Short mmCIF file of N, CA, C and O in Angstrom, two decimals:
data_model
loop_
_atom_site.label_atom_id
_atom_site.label_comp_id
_atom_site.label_asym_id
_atom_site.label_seq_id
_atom_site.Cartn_x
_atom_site.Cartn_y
_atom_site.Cartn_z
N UNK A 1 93.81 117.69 86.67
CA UNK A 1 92.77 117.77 87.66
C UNK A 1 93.42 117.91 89.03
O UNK A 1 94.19 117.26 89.74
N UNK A 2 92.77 119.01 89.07
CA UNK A 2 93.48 119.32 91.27
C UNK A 2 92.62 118.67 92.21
O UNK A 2 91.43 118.82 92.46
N UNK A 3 93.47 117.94 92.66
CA UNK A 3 92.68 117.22 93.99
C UNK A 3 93.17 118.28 95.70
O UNK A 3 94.24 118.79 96.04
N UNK A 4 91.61 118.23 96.50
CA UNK A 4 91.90 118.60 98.00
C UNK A 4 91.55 117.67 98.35
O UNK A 4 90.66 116.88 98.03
N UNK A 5 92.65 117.79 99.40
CA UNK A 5 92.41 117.04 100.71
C UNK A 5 91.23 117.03 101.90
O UNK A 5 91.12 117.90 102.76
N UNK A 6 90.36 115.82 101.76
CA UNK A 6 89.14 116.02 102.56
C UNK A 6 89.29 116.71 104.10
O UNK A 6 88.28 116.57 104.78
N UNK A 7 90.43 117.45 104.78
CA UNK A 7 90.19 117.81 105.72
C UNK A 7 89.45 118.54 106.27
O UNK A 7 88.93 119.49 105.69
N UNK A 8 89.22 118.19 107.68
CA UNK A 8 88.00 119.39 108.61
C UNK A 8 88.58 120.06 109.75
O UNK A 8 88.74 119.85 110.95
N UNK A 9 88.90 121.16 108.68
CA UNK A 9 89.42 122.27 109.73
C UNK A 9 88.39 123.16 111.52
O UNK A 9 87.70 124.18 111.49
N UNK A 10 88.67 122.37 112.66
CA UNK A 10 87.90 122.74 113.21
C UNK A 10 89.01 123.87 114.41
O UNK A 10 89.76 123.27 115.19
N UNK A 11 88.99 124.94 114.43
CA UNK A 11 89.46 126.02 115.06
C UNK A 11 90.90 125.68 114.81
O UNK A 11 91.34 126.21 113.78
N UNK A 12 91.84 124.86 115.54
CA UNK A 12 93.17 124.60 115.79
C UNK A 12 93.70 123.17 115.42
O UNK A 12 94.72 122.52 115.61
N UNK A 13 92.75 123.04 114.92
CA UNK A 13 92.68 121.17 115.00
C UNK A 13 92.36 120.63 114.14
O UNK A 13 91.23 120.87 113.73
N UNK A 14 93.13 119.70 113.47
CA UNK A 14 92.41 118.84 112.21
C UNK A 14 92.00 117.98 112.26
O UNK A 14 92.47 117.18 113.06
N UNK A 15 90.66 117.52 111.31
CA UNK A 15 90.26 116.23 111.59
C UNK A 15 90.77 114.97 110.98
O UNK A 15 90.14 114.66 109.97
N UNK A 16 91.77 114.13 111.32
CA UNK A 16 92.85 112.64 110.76
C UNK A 16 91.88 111.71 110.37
O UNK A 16 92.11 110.80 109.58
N UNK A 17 90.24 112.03 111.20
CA UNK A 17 89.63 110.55 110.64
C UNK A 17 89.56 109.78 109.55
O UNK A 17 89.61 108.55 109.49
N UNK A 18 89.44 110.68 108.55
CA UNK A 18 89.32 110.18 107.11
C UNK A 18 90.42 109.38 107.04
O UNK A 18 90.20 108.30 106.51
N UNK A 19 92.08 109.67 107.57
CA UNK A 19 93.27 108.94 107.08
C UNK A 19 93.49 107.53 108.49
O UNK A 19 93.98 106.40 108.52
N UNK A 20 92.99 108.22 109.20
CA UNK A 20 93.38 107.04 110.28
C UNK A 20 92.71 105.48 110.27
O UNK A 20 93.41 104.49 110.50
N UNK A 21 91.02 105.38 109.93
CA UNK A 21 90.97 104.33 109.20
C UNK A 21 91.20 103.55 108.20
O UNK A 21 90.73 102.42 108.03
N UNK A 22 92.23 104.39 107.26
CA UNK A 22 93.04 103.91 106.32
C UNK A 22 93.97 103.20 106.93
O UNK A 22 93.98 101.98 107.07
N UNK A 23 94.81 104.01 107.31
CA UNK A 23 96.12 103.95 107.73
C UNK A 23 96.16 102.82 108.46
O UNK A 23 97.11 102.06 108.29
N UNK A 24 94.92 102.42 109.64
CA UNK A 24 94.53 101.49 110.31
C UNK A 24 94.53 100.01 109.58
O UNK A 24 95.19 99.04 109.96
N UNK A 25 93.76 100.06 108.61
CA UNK A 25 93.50 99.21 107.66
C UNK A 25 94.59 98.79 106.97
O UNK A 25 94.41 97.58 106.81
N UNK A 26 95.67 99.11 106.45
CA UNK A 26 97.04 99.39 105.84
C UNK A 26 97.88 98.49 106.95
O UNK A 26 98.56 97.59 106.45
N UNK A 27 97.92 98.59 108.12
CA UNK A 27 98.99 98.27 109.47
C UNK A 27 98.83 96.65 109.60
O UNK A 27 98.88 96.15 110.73
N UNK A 28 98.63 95.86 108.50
CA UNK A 28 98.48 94.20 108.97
C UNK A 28 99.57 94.01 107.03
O UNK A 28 99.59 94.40 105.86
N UNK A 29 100.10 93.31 107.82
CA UNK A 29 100.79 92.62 106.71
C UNK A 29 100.11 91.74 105.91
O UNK A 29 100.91 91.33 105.06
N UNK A 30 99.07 91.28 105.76
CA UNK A 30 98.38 90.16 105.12
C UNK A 30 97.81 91.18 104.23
O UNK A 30 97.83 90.86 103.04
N UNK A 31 97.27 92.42 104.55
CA UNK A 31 96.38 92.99 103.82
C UNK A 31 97.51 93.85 102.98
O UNK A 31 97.22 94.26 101.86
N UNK A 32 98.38 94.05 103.37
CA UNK A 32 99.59 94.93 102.49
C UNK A 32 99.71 93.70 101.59
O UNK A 32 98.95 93.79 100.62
N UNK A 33 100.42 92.60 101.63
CA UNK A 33 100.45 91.43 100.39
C UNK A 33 99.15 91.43 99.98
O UNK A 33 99.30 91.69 98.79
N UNK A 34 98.00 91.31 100.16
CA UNK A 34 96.82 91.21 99.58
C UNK A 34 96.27 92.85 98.46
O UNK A 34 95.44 92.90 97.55
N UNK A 35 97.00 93.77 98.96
CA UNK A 35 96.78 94.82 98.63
C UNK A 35 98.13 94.95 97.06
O UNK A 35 98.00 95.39 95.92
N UNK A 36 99.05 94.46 97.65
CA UNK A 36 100.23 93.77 96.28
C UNK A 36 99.55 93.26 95.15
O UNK A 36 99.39 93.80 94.06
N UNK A 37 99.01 91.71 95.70
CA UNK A 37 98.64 91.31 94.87
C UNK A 37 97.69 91.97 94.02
O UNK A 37 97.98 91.98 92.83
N UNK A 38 96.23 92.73 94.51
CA UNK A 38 95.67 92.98 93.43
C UNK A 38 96.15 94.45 92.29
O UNK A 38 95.52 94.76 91.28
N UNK A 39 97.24 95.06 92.76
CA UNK A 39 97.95 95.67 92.31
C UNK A 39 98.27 95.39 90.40
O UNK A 39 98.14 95.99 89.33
N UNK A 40 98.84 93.86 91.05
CA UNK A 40 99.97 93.45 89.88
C UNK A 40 98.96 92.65 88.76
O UNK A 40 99.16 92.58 87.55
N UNK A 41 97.81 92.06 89.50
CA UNK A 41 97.21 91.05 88.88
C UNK A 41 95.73 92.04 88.47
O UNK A 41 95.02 91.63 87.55
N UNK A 42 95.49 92.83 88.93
CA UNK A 42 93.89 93.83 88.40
C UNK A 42 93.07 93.03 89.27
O UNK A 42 93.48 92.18 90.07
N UNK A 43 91.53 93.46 88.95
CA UNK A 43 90.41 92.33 89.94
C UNK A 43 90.89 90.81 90.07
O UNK A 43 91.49 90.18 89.21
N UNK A 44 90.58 90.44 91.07
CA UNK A 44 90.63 88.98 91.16
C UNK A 44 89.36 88.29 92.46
O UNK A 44 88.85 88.78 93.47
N UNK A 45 89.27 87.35 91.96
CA UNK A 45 88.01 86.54 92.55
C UNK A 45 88.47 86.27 94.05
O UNK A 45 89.60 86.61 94.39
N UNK A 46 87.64 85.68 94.93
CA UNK A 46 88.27 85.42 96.20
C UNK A 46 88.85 83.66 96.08
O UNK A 46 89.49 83.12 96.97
N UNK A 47 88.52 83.11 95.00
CA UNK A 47 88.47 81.85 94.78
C UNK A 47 90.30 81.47 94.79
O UNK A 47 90.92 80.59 95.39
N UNK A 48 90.87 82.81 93.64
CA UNK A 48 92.53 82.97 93.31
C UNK A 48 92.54 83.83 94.45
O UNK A 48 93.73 84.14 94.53
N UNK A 49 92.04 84.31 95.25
CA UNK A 49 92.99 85.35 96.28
C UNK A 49 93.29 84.05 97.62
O UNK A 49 94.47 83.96 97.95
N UNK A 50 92.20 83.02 98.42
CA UNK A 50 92.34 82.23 99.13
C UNK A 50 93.91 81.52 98.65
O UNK A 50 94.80 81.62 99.49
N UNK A 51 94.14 81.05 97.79
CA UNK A 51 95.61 79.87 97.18
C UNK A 51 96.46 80.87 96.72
O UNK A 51 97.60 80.41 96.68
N UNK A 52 96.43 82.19 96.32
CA UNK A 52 97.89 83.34 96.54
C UNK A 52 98.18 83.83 97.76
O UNK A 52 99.30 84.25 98.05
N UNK A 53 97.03 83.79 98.66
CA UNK A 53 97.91 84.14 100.14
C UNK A 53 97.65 82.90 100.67
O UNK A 53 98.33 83.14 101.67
N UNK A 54 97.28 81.84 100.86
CA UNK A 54 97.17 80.53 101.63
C UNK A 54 96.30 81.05 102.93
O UNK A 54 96.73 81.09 104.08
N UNK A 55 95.42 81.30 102.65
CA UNK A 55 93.96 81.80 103.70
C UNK A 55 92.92 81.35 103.49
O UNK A 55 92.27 81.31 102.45
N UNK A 56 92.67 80.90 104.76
CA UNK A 56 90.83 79.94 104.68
C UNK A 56 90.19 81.42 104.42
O UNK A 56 90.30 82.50 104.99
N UNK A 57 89.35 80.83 103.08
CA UNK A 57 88.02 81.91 102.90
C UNK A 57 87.25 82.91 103.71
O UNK A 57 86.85 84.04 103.44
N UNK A 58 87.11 81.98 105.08
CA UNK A 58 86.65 83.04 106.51
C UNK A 58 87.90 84.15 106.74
O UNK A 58 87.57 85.33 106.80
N UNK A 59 89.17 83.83 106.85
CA UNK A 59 90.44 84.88 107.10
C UNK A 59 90.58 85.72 106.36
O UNK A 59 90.86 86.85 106.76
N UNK A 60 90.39 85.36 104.64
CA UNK A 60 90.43 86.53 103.43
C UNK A 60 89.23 87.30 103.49
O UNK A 60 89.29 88.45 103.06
N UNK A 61 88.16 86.87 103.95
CA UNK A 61 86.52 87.76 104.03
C UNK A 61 87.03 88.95 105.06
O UNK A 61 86.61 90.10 105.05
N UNK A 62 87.91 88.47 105.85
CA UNK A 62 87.83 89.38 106.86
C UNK A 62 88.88 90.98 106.19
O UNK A 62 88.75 92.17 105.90
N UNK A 63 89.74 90.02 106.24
CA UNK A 63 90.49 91.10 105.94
C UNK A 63 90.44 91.76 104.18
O UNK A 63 91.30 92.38 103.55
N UNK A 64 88.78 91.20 103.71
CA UNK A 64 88.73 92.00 102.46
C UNK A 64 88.13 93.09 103.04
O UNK A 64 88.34 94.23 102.65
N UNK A 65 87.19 92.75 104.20
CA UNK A 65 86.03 93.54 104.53
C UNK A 65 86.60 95.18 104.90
O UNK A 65 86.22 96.29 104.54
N UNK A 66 87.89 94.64 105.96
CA UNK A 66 88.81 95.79 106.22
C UNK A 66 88.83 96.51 105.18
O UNK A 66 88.23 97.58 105.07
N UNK A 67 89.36 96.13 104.54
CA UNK A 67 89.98 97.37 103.49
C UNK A 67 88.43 97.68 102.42
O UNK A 67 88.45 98.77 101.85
N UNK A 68 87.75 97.18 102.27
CA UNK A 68 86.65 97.43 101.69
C UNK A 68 85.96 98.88 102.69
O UNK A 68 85.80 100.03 102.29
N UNK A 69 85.68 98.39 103.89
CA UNK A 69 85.62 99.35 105.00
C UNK A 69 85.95 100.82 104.70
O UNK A 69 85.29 101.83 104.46
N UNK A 70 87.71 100.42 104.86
CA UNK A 70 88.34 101.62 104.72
C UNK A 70 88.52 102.64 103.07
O UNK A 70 89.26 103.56 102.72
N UNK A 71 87.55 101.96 102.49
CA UNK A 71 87.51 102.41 100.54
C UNK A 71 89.21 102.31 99.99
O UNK A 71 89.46 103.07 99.06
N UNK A 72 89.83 101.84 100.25
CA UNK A 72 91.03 100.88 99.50
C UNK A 72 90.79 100.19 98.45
O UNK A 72 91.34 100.38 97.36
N UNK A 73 89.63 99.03 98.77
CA UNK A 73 89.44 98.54 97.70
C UNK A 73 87.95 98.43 97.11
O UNK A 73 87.15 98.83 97.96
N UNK A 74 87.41 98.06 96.07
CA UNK A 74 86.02 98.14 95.57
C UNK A 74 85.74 96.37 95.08
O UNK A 74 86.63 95.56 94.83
N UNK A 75 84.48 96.17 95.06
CA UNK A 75 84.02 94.90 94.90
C UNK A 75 83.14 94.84 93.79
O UNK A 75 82.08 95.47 93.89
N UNK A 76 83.39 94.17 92.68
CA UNK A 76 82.56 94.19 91.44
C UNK A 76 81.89 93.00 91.43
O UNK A 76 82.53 91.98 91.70
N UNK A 77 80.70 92.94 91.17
CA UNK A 77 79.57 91.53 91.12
C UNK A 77 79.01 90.64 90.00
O UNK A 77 77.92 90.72 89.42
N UNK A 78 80.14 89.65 89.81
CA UNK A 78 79.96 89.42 87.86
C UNK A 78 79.10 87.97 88.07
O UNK A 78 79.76 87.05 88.56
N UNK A 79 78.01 87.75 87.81
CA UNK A 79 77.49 86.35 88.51
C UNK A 79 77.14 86.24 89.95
O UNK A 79 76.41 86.96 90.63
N UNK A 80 77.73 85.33 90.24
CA UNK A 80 77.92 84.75 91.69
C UNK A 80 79.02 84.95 92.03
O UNK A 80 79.47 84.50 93.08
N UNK A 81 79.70 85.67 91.20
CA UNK A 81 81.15 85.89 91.56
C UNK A 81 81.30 87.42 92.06
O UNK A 81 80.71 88.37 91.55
N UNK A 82 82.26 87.49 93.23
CA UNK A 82 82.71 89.03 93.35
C UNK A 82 84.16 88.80 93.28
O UNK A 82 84.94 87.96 93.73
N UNK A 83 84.26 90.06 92.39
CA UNK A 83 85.78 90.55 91.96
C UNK A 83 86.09 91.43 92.66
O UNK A 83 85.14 92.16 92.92
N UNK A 84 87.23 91.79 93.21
CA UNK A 84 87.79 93.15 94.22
C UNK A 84 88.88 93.52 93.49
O UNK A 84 89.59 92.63 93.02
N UNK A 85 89.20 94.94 93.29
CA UNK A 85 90.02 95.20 92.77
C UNK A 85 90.37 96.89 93.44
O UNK A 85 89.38 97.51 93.83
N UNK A 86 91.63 97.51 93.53
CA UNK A 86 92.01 98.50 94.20
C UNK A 86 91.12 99.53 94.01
O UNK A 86 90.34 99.57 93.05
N UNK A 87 91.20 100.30 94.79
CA UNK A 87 90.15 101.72 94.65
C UNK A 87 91.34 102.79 94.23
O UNK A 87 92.21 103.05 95.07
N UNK A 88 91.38 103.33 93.11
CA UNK A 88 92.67 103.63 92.73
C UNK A 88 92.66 105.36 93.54
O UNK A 88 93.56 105.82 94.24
N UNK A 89 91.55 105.92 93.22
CA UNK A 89 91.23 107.32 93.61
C UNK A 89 91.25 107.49 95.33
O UNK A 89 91.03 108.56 95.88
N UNK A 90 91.44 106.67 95.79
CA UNK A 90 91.62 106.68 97.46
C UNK A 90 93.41 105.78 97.66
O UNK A 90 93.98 105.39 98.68
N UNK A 91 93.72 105.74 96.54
CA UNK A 91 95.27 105.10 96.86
C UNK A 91 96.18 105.97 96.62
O UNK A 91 97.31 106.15 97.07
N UNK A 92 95.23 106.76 95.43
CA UNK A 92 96.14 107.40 94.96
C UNK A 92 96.37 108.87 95.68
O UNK A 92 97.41 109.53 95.62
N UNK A 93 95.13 109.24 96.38
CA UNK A 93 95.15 110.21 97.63
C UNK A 93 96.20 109.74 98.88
O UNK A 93 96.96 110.47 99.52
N UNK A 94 96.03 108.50 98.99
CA UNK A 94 97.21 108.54 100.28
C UNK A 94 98.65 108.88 99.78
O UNK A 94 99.52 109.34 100.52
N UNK A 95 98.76 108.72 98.96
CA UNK A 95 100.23 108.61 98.55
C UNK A 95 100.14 110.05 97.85
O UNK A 95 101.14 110.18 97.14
N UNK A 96 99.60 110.78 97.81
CA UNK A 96 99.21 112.14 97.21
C UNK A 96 100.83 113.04 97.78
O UNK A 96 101.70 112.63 98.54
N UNK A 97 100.74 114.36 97.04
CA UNK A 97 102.02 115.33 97.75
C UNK A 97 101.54 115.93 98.66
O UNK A 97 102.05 116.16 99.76
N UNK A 98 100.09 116.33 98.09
CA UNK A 98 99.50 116.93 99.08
C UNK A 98 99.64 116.53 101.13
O UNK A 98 100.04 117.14 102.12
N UNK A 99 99.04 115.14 100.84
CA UNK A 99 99.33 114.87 102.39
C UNK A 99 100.59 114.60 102.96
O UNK A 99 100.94 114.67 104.14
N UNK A 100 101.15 114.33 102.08
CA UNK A 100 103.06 114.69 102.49
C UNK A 100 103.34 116.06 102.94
O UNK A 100 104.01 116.36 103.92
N UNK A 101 102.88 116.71 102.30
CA UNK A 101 102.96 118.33 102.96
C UNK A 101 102.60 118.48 104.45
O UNK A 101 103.15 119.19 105.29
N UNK A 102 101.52 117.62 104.60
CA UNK A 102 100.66 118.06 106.19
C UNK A 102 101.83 117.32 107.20
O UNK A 102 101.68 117.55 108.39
N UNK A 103 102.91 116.49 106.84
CA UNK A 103 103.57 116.48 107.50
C UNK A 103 105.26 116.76 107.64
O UNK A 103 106.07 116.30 108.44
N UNK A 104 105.39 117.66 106.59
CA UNK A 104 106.97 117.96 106.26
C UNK A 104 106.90 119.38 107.73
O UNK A 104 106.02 120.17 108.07
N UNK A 105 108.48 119.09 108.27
CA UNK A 105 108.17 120.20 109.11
C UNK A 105 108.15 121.52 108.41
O UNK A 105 108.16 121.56 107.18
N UNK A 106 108.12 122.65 109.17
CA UNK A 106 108.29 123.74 108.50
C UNK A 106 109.47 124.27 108.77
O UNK A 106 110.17 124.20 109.79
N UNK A 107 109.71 125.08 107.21
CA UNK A 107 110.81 125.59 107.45
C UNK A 107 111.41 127.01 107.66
O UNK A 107 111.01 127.94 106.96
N UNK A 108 112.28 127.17 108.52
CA UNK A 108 112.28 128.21 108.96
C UNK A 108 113.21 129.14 108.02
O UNK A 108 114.10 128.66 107.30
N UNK A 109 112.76 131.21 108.13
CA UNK A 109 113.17 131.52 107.11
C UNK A 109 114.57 132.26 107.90
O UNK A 109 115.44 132.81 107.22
#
């Protein structure tokens, strides 16, 4: 399956928005370890995410919300419980070849 890159080509100029609230979202170290963890471990509750990073519940809401925000990660609703677990199809776009390309220089012939 071929994936494009959501860009918006407007005359000379591209549009970064789509990557810059990522990228934004990505730039805090709490949320990179938080983004680890659910990596290694699959969904996890906020109950085990508060005592693997040592964060009052208000500090982990926040910075789930971020990356929830930025579609990183997705939130599943089992009970009273929400599970978050990576958004694999938007992770797996950043790290794509494709957008490595948009910034390899060019080379000259």
């Amino acid at each position: 399956m071929e994936r494009s890159i959501p860009l918006v080509m407007t005359d000379e100029q591209t549009d970064f928005s789509y990557y810059e609230k990522r990228f934004k979202a990505l730039a805090d170290q709490k949320r990179l370890h938080l983004l680890s963890i659910l990596c290694k471990q699959g969904a996890s509750c906020v109950c085990d995410l508060t005592e693997l990073l040592d964060l009052p519940q208000s500090k982990l809401s926040y910075h789930l919300k971020i990356l929830l925000d930025a579609d990183l990660i997705e939130k599943t609703k089992k009970g009273t419980w929400n599970y978050y677990h990576i958004n694999t199809d938007t992770v797996d776009h950043l790290l794509s070849e494709q957008l490595c390309c948009l910034f390899r220089p060019a080379t000259s012939s």
